[in-house]
C-alpha cells in the first residue's frame, strides 16, 4: 500500500478512529519484535513461509490448518 493510499484512508476516518489508529501504531512500537530463529529448522520454515507469501498464495487460517489436519488423518479429530 502506498503512502498516498494510507493518507486517503486516514482522512476518511473520524477523529476518534484516527486516535485509535495512532494508539495501535504506538502499541506496535512497544511490542517486542520476534527474534531470529534459533535453529536451522526454524530458519528453513521461515524461508519457506516467506516464499509462499511472495508467490501470492494466501496463508491458511488456523481453522483451515485444523481442517487440513483432519483430512490428512482420514477424518480423525482430537
PDB file of N, CA, C and O in Angstrom:
ATOM      1  N   UNK A   1       0.851  -1.168   0.000  1.00  0.00           N
ATOM      2  CA  UNK A   1       0.000   0.000   0.000  1.00  0.00           C
ATOM      3  C   UNK A   1       0.898   1.233   0.000  1.00  0.00           C
ATOM      4  O   UNK A   1       1.865   1.302   0.741  1.00  0.00           O
ATOM      5  N   UNK A   2       0.537   2.186  -0.807  1.00  0.00           N
ATOM      6  CA  UNK A   2       1.343   3.397  -0.907  1.00  0.00           C
ATOM      7  C   UNK A   2       0.998   4.371   0.213  1.00  0.00           C
ATOM      8  O   UNK A   2      -0.062   4.280   0.844  1.00  0.00           O
ATOM      9  N   UNK A   3       1.900   5.301   0.429  1.00  0.00           N
ATOM     10  CA  UNK A   3       1.675   6.332   1.439  1.00  0.00           C
ATOM     11  C   UNK A   3       0.426   7.141   1.097  1.00  0.00           C
ATOM     12  O   UNK A   3      -0.364   7.490   1.987  1.00  0.00           O
ATOM     13  N   UNK A   4       0.222   7.403  -0.175  1.00  0.00           N
ATOM     14  CA  UNK A   4      -0.943   8.180  -0.602  1.00  0.00           C
ATOM     15  C   UNK A   4      -2.236   7.456  -0.243  1.00  0.00           C
ATOM     16  O   UNK A   4      -3.180   8.062   0.271  1.00  0.00           O
ATOM     17  N   UNK A   5      -2.284   6.136  -0.482  1.00  0.00           N
ATOM     18  CA  UNK A   5      -3.493   5.372  -0.147  1.00  0.00           C
ATOM     19  C   UNK A   5      -3.728   5.366   1.353  1.00  0.00           C
ATOM     20  O   UNK A   5      -4.859   5.479   1.814  1.00  0.00           O
ATOM     21  N   UNK A   6      -2.656   5.228   2.122  1.00  0.00           N
ATOM     22  CA  UNK A   6      -2.800   5.267   3.578  1.00  0.00           C
ATOM     23  C   UNK A   6      -3.359   6.608   4.031  1.00  0.00           C
ATOM     24  O   UNK A   6      -4.245   6.677   4.889  1.00  0.00           O
ATOM     25  N   UNK A   7      -2.835   7.680   3.459  1.00  0.00           N
ATOM     26  CA  UNK A   7      -3.297   9.017   3.824  1.00  0.00           C
ATOM     27  C   UNK A   7      -4.775   9.201   3.473  1.00  0.00           C
ATOM     28  O   UNK A   7      -5.545   9.752   4.258  1.00  0.00           O
ATOM     29  N   UNK A   8      -5.185   8.710   2.304  1.00  0.00           N
ATOM     30  CA  UNK A   8      -6.592   8.819   1.899  1.00  0.00           C
ATOM     31  C   UNK A   8      -7.499   8.074   2.873  1.00  0.00           C
ATOM     32  O   UNK A   8      -8.551   8.579   3.272  1.00  0.00           O
ATOM     33  N   UNK A   9      -7.091   6.882   3.267  1.00  0.00           N
ATOM     34  CA  UNK A   9      -7.888   6.107   4.215  1.00  0.00           C
ATOM     35  C   UNK A   9      -7.939   6.821   5.572  1.00  0.00           C
ATOM     36  O   UNK A   9      -8.978   6.879   6.224  1.00  0.00           O
ATOM     37  N   UNK A  10      -6.809   7.355   5.986  1.00  0.00           N
ATOM     38  CA  UNK A  10      -6.720   8.083   7.257  1.00  0.00           C
ATOM     39  C   UNK A  10      -7.694   9.260   7.266  1.00  0.00           C
ATOM     40  O   UNK A  10      -8.397   9.487   8.246  1.00  0.00           O
ATOM     41  N   UNK A  11      -7.739   9.997   6.173  1.00  0.00           N
ATOM     42  CA  UNK A  11      -8.580  11.187   6.102  1.00  0.00           C
ATOM     43  C   UNK A  11     -10.067  10.857   6.147  1.00  0.00           C
ATOM     44  O   UNK A  11     -10.874  11.687   6.538  1.00  0.00           O
ATOM     45  N   UNK A  12     -10.434   9.633   5.773  1.00  0.00           N
ATOM     46  CA  UNK A  12     -11.848   9.235   5.806  1.00  0.00           C
ATOM     47  C   UNK A  12     -12.290   8.805   7.205  1.00  0.00           C
ATOM     48  O   UNK A  12     -13.473   8.627   7.444  1.00  0.00           O
ATOM     49  N   UNK A  13     -11.354   8.647   8.121  1.00  0.00           N
ATOM     50  CA  UNK A  13     -11.697   8.249   9.480  1.00  0.00           C
ATOM     51  C   UNK A  13     -12.148   9.450  10.295  1.00  0.00           C
ATOM     52  O   UNK A  13     -11.686  10.570  10.075  1.00  0.00           O
ATOM     53  N   UNK A  14     -13.059   9.205  11.252  1.00  0.00           N
ATOM     54  CA  UNK A  14     -13.424  10.299  12.141  1.00  0.00           C
ATOM     55  C   UNK A  14     -12.301  10.470  13.177  1.00  0.00           C
ATOM     56  O   UNK A  14     -11.446   9.605  13.314  1.00  0.00           O
ATOM     57  N   UNK A  15     -12.272  11.588  13.905  1.00  0.00           N
ATOM     58  CA  UNK A  15     -11.169  11.858  14.841  1.00  0.00           C
ATOM     59  C   UNK A  15     -10.946  10.748  15.878  1.00  0.00           C
ATOM     60  O   UNK A  15      -9.812  10.430  16.217  1.00  0.00           O
ATOM     61  N   UNK A  16     -12.033  10.154  16.363  1.00  0.00           N
ATOM     62  CA  UNK A  16     -11.876   9.080  17.352  1.00  0.00           C
ATOM     63  C   UNK A  16     -11.170   7.864  16.731  1.00  0.00           C
ATOM     64  O   UNK A  16     -10.291   7.260  17.344  1.00  0.00           O
ATOM     65  N   UNK A  17     -11.552   7.528  15.512  1.00  0.00           N
ATOM     66  CA  UNK A  17     -10.901   6.400  14.836  1.00  0.00           C
ATOM     67  C   UNK A  17      -9.432   6.708  14.552  1.00  0.00           C
ATOM     68  O   UNK A  17      -8.578   5.829  14.654  1.00  0.00           O
ATOM     69  N   UNK A  18      -9.140   7.957  14.212  1.00  0.00           N
ATOM     70  CA  UNK A  18      -7.749   8.339  13.980  1.00  0.00           C
ATOM     71  C   UNK A  18      -6.923   8.141  15.254  1.00  0.00           C
ATOM     72  O   UNK A  18      -5.795   7.665  15.199  1.00  0.00           O
ATOM     73  N   UNK A  19      -7.507   8.488  16.397  1.00  0.00           N
ATOM     74  CA  UNK A  19      -6.807   8.296  17.666  1.00  0.00           C
ATOM     75  C   UNK A  19      -6.579   6.808  17.950  1.00  0.00           C
ATOM     76  O   UNK A  19      -5.536   6.422  18.471  1.00  0.00           O
ATOM     77  N   UNK A  20      -7.555   5.971  17.590  1.00  0.00           N
ATOM     78  CA  UNK A  20      -7.408   4.527  17.772  1.00  0.00           C
ATOM     79  C   UNK A  20      -6.262   3.989  16.909  1.00  0.00           C
ATOM     80  O   UNK A  20      -5.489   3.144  17.348  1.00  0.00           O
ATOM     81  N   UNK A  21      -6.173   4.491  15.700  1.00  0.00           N
ATOM     82  CA  UNK A  21      -5.087   4.062  14.804  1.00  0.00           C
ATOM     83  C   UNK A  21      -3.745   4.475  15.390  1.00  0.00           C
ATOM     84  O   UNK A  21      -2.799   3.681  15.424  1.00  0.00           O
ATOM     85  N   UNK A  22      -3.653   5.703  15.869  1.00  0.00           N
ATOM     86  CA  UNK A  22      -2.396   6.166  16.471  1.00  0.00           C
ATOM     87  C   UNK A  22      -2.021   5.327  17.692  1.00  0.00           C
ATOM     88  O   UNK A  22      -0.858   4.958  17.865  1.00  0.00           O
ATOM     89  N   UNK A  23      -3.011   5.003  18.511  1.00  0.00           N
ATOM     90  CA  UNK A  23      -2.736   4.174  19.689  1.00  0.00           C
ATOM     91  C   UNK A  23      -2.258   2.795  19.269  1.00  0.00           C
ATOM     92  O   UNK A  23      -1.340   2.231  19.884  1.00  0.00           O
ATOM     93  N   UNK A  24      -2.855   2.257  18.221  1.00  0.00           N
ATOM     94  CA  UNK A  24      -2.431   0.949  17.727  1.00  0.00           C
ATOM     95  C   UNK A  24      -0.992   1.001  17.225  1.00  0.00           C
ATOM     96  O   UNK A  24      -0.177   0.134  17.535  1.00  0.00           O
ATOM     97  N   UNK A  25      -0.664   2.033  16.461  1.00  0.00           N
ATOM     98  CA  UNK A  25       0.707   2.174  15.949  1.00  0.00           C
ATOM     99  C   UNK A  25       1.687   2.285  17.107  1.00  0.00           C
ATOM    100  O   UNK A  25       2.742   1.649  17.102  1.00  0.00           O
ATOM    101  N   UNK A  26       1.337   3.071  18.113  1.00  0.00           N
ATOM    102  CA  UNK A  26       2.199   3.189  19.296  1.00  0.00           C
ATOM    103  C   UNK A  26       2.393   1.840  19.975  1.00  0.00           C
ATOM    104  O   UNK A  26       3.492   1.509  20.415  1.00  0.00           O
ATOM    105  N   UNK A  27       1.325   1.035  20.041  1.00  0.00           N
ATOM    106  CA  UNK A  27       1.444  -0.279  20.686  1.00  0.00           C
ATOM    107  C   UNK A  27       2.368  -1.194  19.891  1.00  0.00           C
ATOM    108  O   UNK A  27       3.060  -2.032  20.467  1.00  0.00           O
ATOM    109  N   UNK A  28       2.390  -1.042  18.587  1.00  0.00           N
ATOM    110  CA  UNK A  28       3.295  -1.858  17.767  1.00  0.00           C
ATOM    111  C   UNK A  28       4.745  -1.544  18.074  1.00  0.00           C
ATOM    112  O   UNK A  28       5.590  -2.440  18.094  1.00  0.00           O
ATOM    113  N   UNK A  29       5.035  -0.282  18.318  1.00  0.00           N
ATOM    114  CA  UNK A  29       6.408   0.107  18.632  1.00  0.00           C
ATOM    115  C   UNK A  29       6.837  -0.403  20.002  1.00  0.00           C
ATOM    116  O   UNK A  29       8.011  -0.584  20.255  1.00  0.00           O
ATOM    117  N   UNK A  30       5.881  -0.648  20.883  1.00  0.00           N
ATOM    118  CA  UNK A  30       6.196  -1.129  22.227  1.00  0.00           C
ATOM    119  C   UNK A  30       6.280  -2.649  22.285  1.00  0.00           C
ATOM    120  O   UNK A  30       6.814  -3.197  23.234  1.00  0.00           O
ATOM    121  N   UNK A  31       5.729  -3.338  21.277  1.00  0.00           N
ATOM    122  CA  UNK A  31       5.737  -4.796  21.261  1.00  0.00           C
ATOM    123  C   UNK A  31       7.116  -5.293  20.855  1.00  0.00           C
ATOM    124  O   UNK A  31       7.665  -4.845  19.849  1.00  0.00           O
ATOM    125  N   UNK A  32       7.691  -6.213  21.621  1.00  0.00           N
ATOM    126  CA  UNK A  32       8.995  -6.749  21.231  1.00  0.00           C
ATOM    127  C   UNK A  32       8.910  -7.434  19.874  1.00  0.00           C
ATOM    128  O   UNK A  32       7.943  -8.129  19.583  1.00  0.00           O
ATOM    129  N   UNK A  33       9.898  -7.194  19.060  1.00  0.00           N
ATOM    130  CA  UNK A  33       9.939  -7.803  17.739  1.00  0.00           C
ATOM    131  C   UNK A  33      10.361  -9.260  17.859  1.00  0.00           C
ATOM    132  O   UNK A  33      11.131  -9.619  18.736  1.00  0.00           O
ATOM    133  N   UNK A  34       9.836 -10.119  16.951  1.00  0.00           N
ATOM    134  CA  UNK A  34      10.216 -11.521  17.018  1.00  0.00           C
ATOM    135  C   UNK A  34      11.721 -11.690  16.833  1.00  0.00           C
ATOM    136  O   UNK A  34      12.357 -10.955  16.084  1.00  0.00           O
ATOM    137  N   UNK A  35      12.247 -12.654  17.543  1.00  0.00           N
ATOM    138  CA  UNK A  35      13.669 -12.922  17.433  1.00  0.00           C
ATOM    139  C   UNK A  35      13.936 -13.802  16.226  1.00  0.00           C
ATOM    140  O   UNK A  35      13.032 -14.439  15.685  1.00  0.00           O
ATOM    141  N   UNK A  36      15.185 -13.841  15.837  1.00  0.00           N
ATOM    142  CA  UNK A  36      15.562 -14.703  14.726  1.00  0.00           C
ATOM    143  C   UNK A  36      15.440 -16.155  15.176  1.00  0.00           C
ATOM    144  O   UNK A  36      15.575 -16.452  16.356  1.00  0.00           O
ATOM    145  N   UNK A  37      15.195 -17.059  14.207  1.00  0.00           N
ATOM    146  CA  UNK A  37      15.064 -18.460  14.587  1.00  0.00           C
ATOM    147  C   UNK A  37      16.342 -18.972  15.246  1.00  0.00           C
ATOM    148  O   UNK A  37      17.440 -18.578  14.876  1.00  0.00           O
ATOM    149  N   UNK A  38      16.153 -19.838  16.232  1.00  0.00           N
ATOM    150  CA  UNK A  38      17.290 -20.371  16.967  1.00  0.00           C
ATOM    151  C   UNK A  38      17.832 -21.650  16.362  1.00  0.00           C
ATOM    152  O   UNK A  38      18.861 -22.147  16.791  1.00  0.00           O
ATOM    153  N   UNK A  39      17.125 -22.214  15.405  1.00  0.00           N
ATOM    154  CA  UNK A  39      17.562 -23.491  14.859  1.00  0.00           C
ATOM    155  C   UNK A  39      17.563 -23.452  13.334  1.00  0.00           C
ATOM    156  O   UNK A  39      16.873 -22.635  12.723  1.00  0.00           O
ATOM    157  N   UNK A  40      18.319 -24.340  12.717  1.00  0.00           N
ATOM    158  CA  UNK A  40      18.286 -24.426  11.250  1.00  0.00           C
ATOM    159  C   UNK A  40      16.882 -24.746  10.732  1.00  0.00           C
ATOM    160  O   UNK A  40      16.470 -24.219   9.703  1.00  0.00           O
ATOM    161  N   UNK A  41      16.138 -25.599  11.461  1.00  0.00           N
ATOM    162  CA  UNK A  41      14.777 -25.922  11.036  1.00  0.00           C
ATOM    163  C   UNK A  41      13.896 -24.674  11.062  1.00  0.00           C
ATOM    164  O   UNK A  41      13.130 -24.420  10.123  1.00  0.00           O
ATOM    165  N   UNK A  42      13.993 -23.873  12.132  1.00  0.00           N
ATOM    166  CA  UNK A  42      13.218 -22.642  12.220  1.00  0.00           C
ATOM    167  C   UNK A  42      13.531 -21.698  11.066  1.00  0.00           C
ATOM    168  O   UNK A  42      12.637 -21.109  10.467  1.00  0.00           O
ATOM    169  N   UNK A  43      14.817 -21.568  10.738  1.00  0.00           N
ATOM    170  CA  UNK A  43      15.224 -20.710   9.618  1.00  0.00           C
ATOM    171  C   UNK A  43      14.648 -21.228   8.306  1.00  0.00           C
ATOM    172  O   UNK A  43      14.163 -20.459   7.479  1.00  0.00           O
ATOM    173  N   UNK A  44      14.689 -22.557   8.127  1.00  0.00           N
ATOM    174  CA  UNK A  44      14.178 -23.147   6.894  1.00  0.00           C
ATOM    175  C   UNK A  44      12.669 -22.932   6.774  1.00  0.00           C
ATOM    176  O   UNK A  44      12.167 -22.577   5.695  1.00  0.00           O
ATOM    177  N   UNK A  45      11.936 -23.114   7.872  1.00  0.00           N
ATOM    178  CA  UNK A  45      10.489 -22.926   7.846  1.00  0.00           C
ATOM    179  C   UNK A  45      10.118 -21.471   7.574  1.00  0.00           C
ATOM    180  O   UNK A  45       9.172 -21.187   6.838  1.00  0.00           O
ATOM    181  N   UNK A  46      10.853 -20.521   8.164  1.00  0.00           N
ATOM    182  CA  UNK A  46      10.586 -19.104   7.892  1.00  0.00           C
ATOM    183  C   UNK A  46      10.863 -18.758   6.429  1.00  0.00           C
ATOM    184  O   UNK A  46      10.145 -17.974   5.809  1.00  0.00           O
ATOM    185  N   UNK A  47      11.900 -19.367   5.860  1.00  0.00           N
ATOM    186  CA  UNK A  47      12.223 -19.131   4.447  1.00  0.00           C
ATOM    187  C   UNK A  47      11.108 -19.658   3.555  1.00  0.00           C
ATOM    188  O   UNK A  47      10.679 -18.984   2.611  1.00  0.00           O
ATOM    189  N   UNK A  48      10.610 -20.856   3.849  1.00  0.00           N
ATOM    190  CA  UNK A  48       9.510 -21.437   3.075  1.00  0.00           C
ATOM    191  C   UNK A  48       8.267 -20.554   3.184  1.00  0.00           C
ATOM    192  O   UNK A  48       7.600 -20.280   2.180  1.00  0.00           O
ATOM    193  N   UNK A  49       7.969 -20.088   4.390  1.00  0.00           N
ATOM    194  CA  UNK A  49       6.806 -19.217   4.593  1.00  0.00           C
ATOM    195  C   UNK A  49       6.941 -17.946   3.767  1.00  0.00           C
ATOM    196  O   UNK A  49       5.990 -17.502   3.127  1.00  0.00           O
ATOM    197  N   UNK A  50       8.127 -17.350   3.766  1.00  0.00           N
ATOM    198  CA  UNK A  50       8.334 -16.124   3.004  1.00  0.00           C
ATOM    199  C   UNK A  50       8.173 -16.369   1.510  1.00  0.00           C
ATOM    200  O   UNK A  50       7.608 -15.546   0.792  1.00  0.00           O
ATOM    201  N   UNK A  51       8.637 -17.521   1.030  1.00  0.00           N
ATOM    202  CA  UNK A  51       8.483 -17.857  -0.390  1.00  0.00           C
ATOM    203  C   UNK A  51       7.011 -17.998  -0.757  1.00  0.00           C
ATOM    204  O   UNK A  51       6.586 -17.567  -1.833  1.00  0.00           O
ATOM    205  N   UNK A  52       6.224 -18.586   0.140  1.00  0.00           N
ATOM    206  CA  UNK A  52       4.788 -18.727  -0.112  1.00  0.00           C
ATOM    207  C   UNK A  52       4.139 -17.349  -0.171  1.00  0.00           C
ATOM    208  O   UNK A  52       3.349 -17.055  -1.073  1.00  0.00           O
ATOM    209  N   UNK A  53       4.471 -16.481   0.772  1.00  0.00           N
ATOM    210  CA  UNK A  53       3.911 -15.127   0.784  1.00  0.00           C
ATOM    211  C   UNK A  53       4.263 -14.390  -0.506  1.00  0.00           C
ATOM    212  O   UNK A  53       3.418 -13.767  -1.141  1.00  0.00           O
ATOM    213  N   UNK A  54       5.530 -14.477  -0.922  1.00  0.00           N
ATOM    214  CA  UNK A  54       5.974 -13.775  -2.130  1.00  0.00           C
ATOM    215  C   UNK A  54       5.329 -14.334  -3.389  1.00  0.00           C
ATOM    216  O   UNK A  54       5.183 -13.622  -4.377  1.00  0.00           O
ATOM    217  N   UNK A  55       4.914 -15.610  -3.358  1.00  0.00           N
ATOM    218  CA  UNK A  55       4.274 -16.205  -4.534  1.00  0.00           C
ATOM    219  C   UNK A  55       2.842 -15.715  -4.704  1.00  0.00           C
ATOM    220  O   UNK A  55       2.243 -15.899  -5.750  1.00  0.00           O
ATOM    221  N   UNK A  56       2.290 -15.117  -3.649  1.00  0.00           N
ATOM    222  CA  UNK A  56       0.920 -14.620  -3.716  1.00  0.00           C
ATOM    223  C   UNK A  56      -0.108 -15.624  -3.213  1.00  0.00           C
ATOM    224  O   UNK A  56      -1.296 -15.323  -3.165  1.00  0.00           O
ATOM    225  N   UNK A  57       0.328 -16.812  -2.837  1.00  0.00           N
ATOM    226  CA  UNK A  57      -0.596 -17.806  -2.292  1.00  0.00           C
ATOM    227  C   UNK A  57      -0.969 -17.374  -0.875  1.00  0.00           C
ATOM    228  O   UNK A  57      -0.089 -17.118  -0.056  1.00  0.00           O
ATOM    229  N   UNK A  58      -2.266 -17.283  -0.570  1.00  0.00           N
ATOM    230  CA  UNK A  58      -2.643 -16.866   0.789  1.00  0.00           C
ATOM    231  C   UNK A  58      -2.291 -17.949   1.807  1.00  0.00           C
ATOM    232  O   UNK A  58      -2.409 -19.138   1.528  1.00  0.00           O
ATOM    233  N   UNK A  59      -1.873 -17.513   2.979  1.00  0.00           N
ATOM    234  CA  UNK A  59      -1.577 -18.450   4.052  1.00  0.00           C
ATOM    235  C   UNK A  59      -2.886 -19.008   4.613  1.00  0.00           C
ATOM    236  O   UNK A  59      -3.915 -18.347   4.563  1.00  0.00           O
ATOM    237  N   UNK A  60      -2.830 -20.212   5.144  1.00  0.00           N
ATOM    238  CA  UNK A  60      -4.009 -20.818   5.736  1.00  0.00           C
ATOM    239  C   UNK A  60      -4.331 -20.155   7.073  1.00  0.00           C
ATOM    240  O   UNK A  60      -3.433 -19.762   7.813  1.00  0.00           O
ATOM    241  N   UNK A  61      -5.609 -20.064   7.365  1.00  0.00           N
ATOM    242  CA  UNK A  61      -6.042 -19.581   8.679  1.00  0.00           C
ATOM    243  C   UNK A  61      -5.879 -20.734   9.676  1.00  0.00           C
ATOM    244  O   UNK A  61      -5.759 -21.897   9.260  1.00  0.00           O
ATOM    245  N   UNK A  62      -5.914 -20.446  10.971  1.00  0.00           N
ATOM    246  CA  UNK A  62      -5.845 -21.547  11.943  1.00  0.00           C
ATOM    247  C   UNK A  62      -6.948 -22.593  11.730  1.00  0.00           C
ATOM    248  O   UNK A  62      -6.711 -23.787  11.870  1.00  0.00           O
ATOM    249  N   UNK A  63      -8.144 -22.141  11.348  1.00  0.00           N
ATOM    250  CA  UNK A  63      -9.242 -23.075  11.101  1.00  0.00           C
ATOM    251  C   UNK A  63      -8.952 -23.954   9.892  1.00  0.00           C
ATOM    252  O   UNK A  63      -9.247 -25.152   9.900  1.00  0.00           O
ATOM    253  N   UNK A  64      -8.382 -23.364   8.832  1.00  0.00           N
ATOM    254  CA  UNK A  64      -8.042 -24.139   7.637  1.00  0.00           C
ATOM    255  C   UNK A  64      -6.939 -25.156   7.934  1.00  0.00           C
ATOM    256  O   UNK A  64      -6.953 -26.264   7.403  1.00  0.00           O
ATOM    257  N   UNK A  65      -6.025 -24.791   8.787  1.00  0.00           N
ATOM    258  CA  UNK A  65      -4.961 -25.719   9.185  1.00  0.00           C
ATOM    259  C   UNK A  65      -5.566 -26.917   9.907  1.00  0.00           C
ATOM    260  O   UNK A  65      -5.226 -28.071   9.622  1.00  0.00           O
ATOM    261  N   UNK A  66      -6.474 -26.642  10.849  1.00  0.00           N
ATOM    262  CA  UNK A  66      -7.127 -27.730  11.579  1.00  0.00           C
ATOM    263  C   UNK A  66      -7.902 -28.641  10.628  1.00  0.00           C
ATOM    264  O   UNK A  66      -7.873 -29.857  10.758  1.00  0.00           O
ATOM    265  N   UNK A  67      -8.605 -28.047   9.645  1.00  0.00           N
ATOM    266  CA  UNK A  67      -9.367 -28.834   8.676  1.00  0.00           C
ATOM    267  C   UNK A  67      -8.433 -29.714   7.850  1.00  0.00           C
ATOM    268  O   UNK A  67      -8.723 -30.881   7.610  1.00  0.00           O
ATOM    269  N   UNK A  68      -7.308 -29.183   7.433  1.00  0.00           N
ATOM    270  CA  UNK A  68      -6.357 -29.969   6.655  1.00  0.00           C
ATOM    271  C   UNK A  68      -5.806 -31.125   7.490  1.00  0.00           C
ATOM    272  O   UNK A  68      -5.636 -32.235   6.988  1.00  0.00           O
ATOM    273  N   UNK A  69      -5.537 -30.865   8.765  1.00  0.00           N
ATOM    274  CA  UNK A  69      -5.054 -31.940   9.641  1.00  0.00           C
ATOM    275  C   UNK A  69      -6.088 -33.060   9.735  1.00  0.00           C
ATOM    276  O   UNK A  69      -5.748 -34.244   9.656  1.00  0.00           O
ATOM    277  N   UNK A  70      -7.366 -32.680   9.888  1.00  0.00           N
ATOM    278  CA  UNK A  70      -8.435 -33.678   9.965  1.00  0.00           C
ATOM    279  C   UNK A  70      -8.474 -34.491   8.673  1.00  0.00           C
ATOM    280  O   UNK A  70      -8.566 -35.725   8.705  1.00  0.00           O
ATOM    281  N   UNK A  71      -8.408 -33.814   7.538  1.00  0.00           N
ATOM    282  CA  UNK A  71      -8.461 -34.506   6.255  1.00  0.00           C
ATOM    283  C   UNK A  71      -7.278 -35.457   6.077  1.00  0.00           C
ATOM    284  O   UNK A  71      -7.427 -36.576   5.608  1.00  0.00           O
ATOM    285  N   UNK A  72      -6.097 -35.032   6.489  1.00  0.00           N
ATOM    286  CA  UNK A  72      -4.907 -35.880   6.352  1.00  0.00           C
ATOM    287  C   UNK A  72      -4.943 -37.074   7.305  1.00  0.00           C
ATOM    288  O   UNK A  72      -4.284 -38.078   7.073  1.00  0.00           O
ATOM    289  N   UNK A  73      -5.710 -36.941   8.377  1.00  0.00           N
ATOM    290  CA  UNK A  73      -5.817 -38.039   9.357  1.00  0.00           C
ATOM    291  C   UNK A  73      -7.016 -38.945   9.038  1.00  0.00           C
ATOM    292  O   UNK A  73      -7.419 -39.745   9.872  1.00  0.00           O
ATOM    293  N   UNK A  74      -7.592 -38.764   7.857  1.00  0.00           N
ATOM    294  CA  UNK A  74      -8.727 -39.622   7.483  1.00  0.00           C
ATOM    295  C   UNK A  74      -9.991 -39.309   8.258  1.00  0.00           C
ATOM    296  O   UNK A  74     -10.808 -40.191   8.508  1.00  0.00           O
ATOM    297  N   UNK A  75     -10.167 -38.063   8.659  1.00  0.00           N
ATOM    298  CA  UNK A  75     -11.362 -37.655   9.376  1.00  0.00           C
ATOM    299  C   UNK A  75     -11.236 -37.721  10.881  1.00  0.00           C
ATOM    300  O   UNK A  75     -12.141 -37.336  11.600  1.00  0.00           O
ATOM    301  N   UNK A  76     -10.129 -38.216  11.378  1.00  0.00           N
ATOM    302  CA  UNK A  76      -9.933 -38.331  12.827  1.00  0.00           C
ATOM    303  C   UNK A  76      -9.627 -36.975  13.434  1.00  0.00           C
ATOM    304  O   UNK A  76      -8.804 -36.227  12.950  1.00  0.00           O
ATOM    305  N   UNK A  77     -10.318 -36.632  14.528  1.00  0.00           N
ATOM    306  CA  UNK A  77     -10.041 -35.388  15.252  1.00  0.00           C
ATOM    307  C   UNK A  77      -9.645 -35.730  16.680  1.00  0.00           C
ATOM    308  O   UNK A  77      -9.937 -36.810  17.182  1.00  0.00           O
ATOM    309  N   UNK A  78      -8.992 -34.778  17.324  1.00  0.00           N
ATOM    310  CA  UNK A  78      -8.574 -34.983  18.723  1.00  0.00           C
ATOM    311  C   UNK A  78      -9.742 -35.068  19.659  1.00  0.00           C
ATOM    312  O   UNK A  78     -10.740 -34.493  19.544  1.00  0.00           O
TER     313      UNK A  78
END
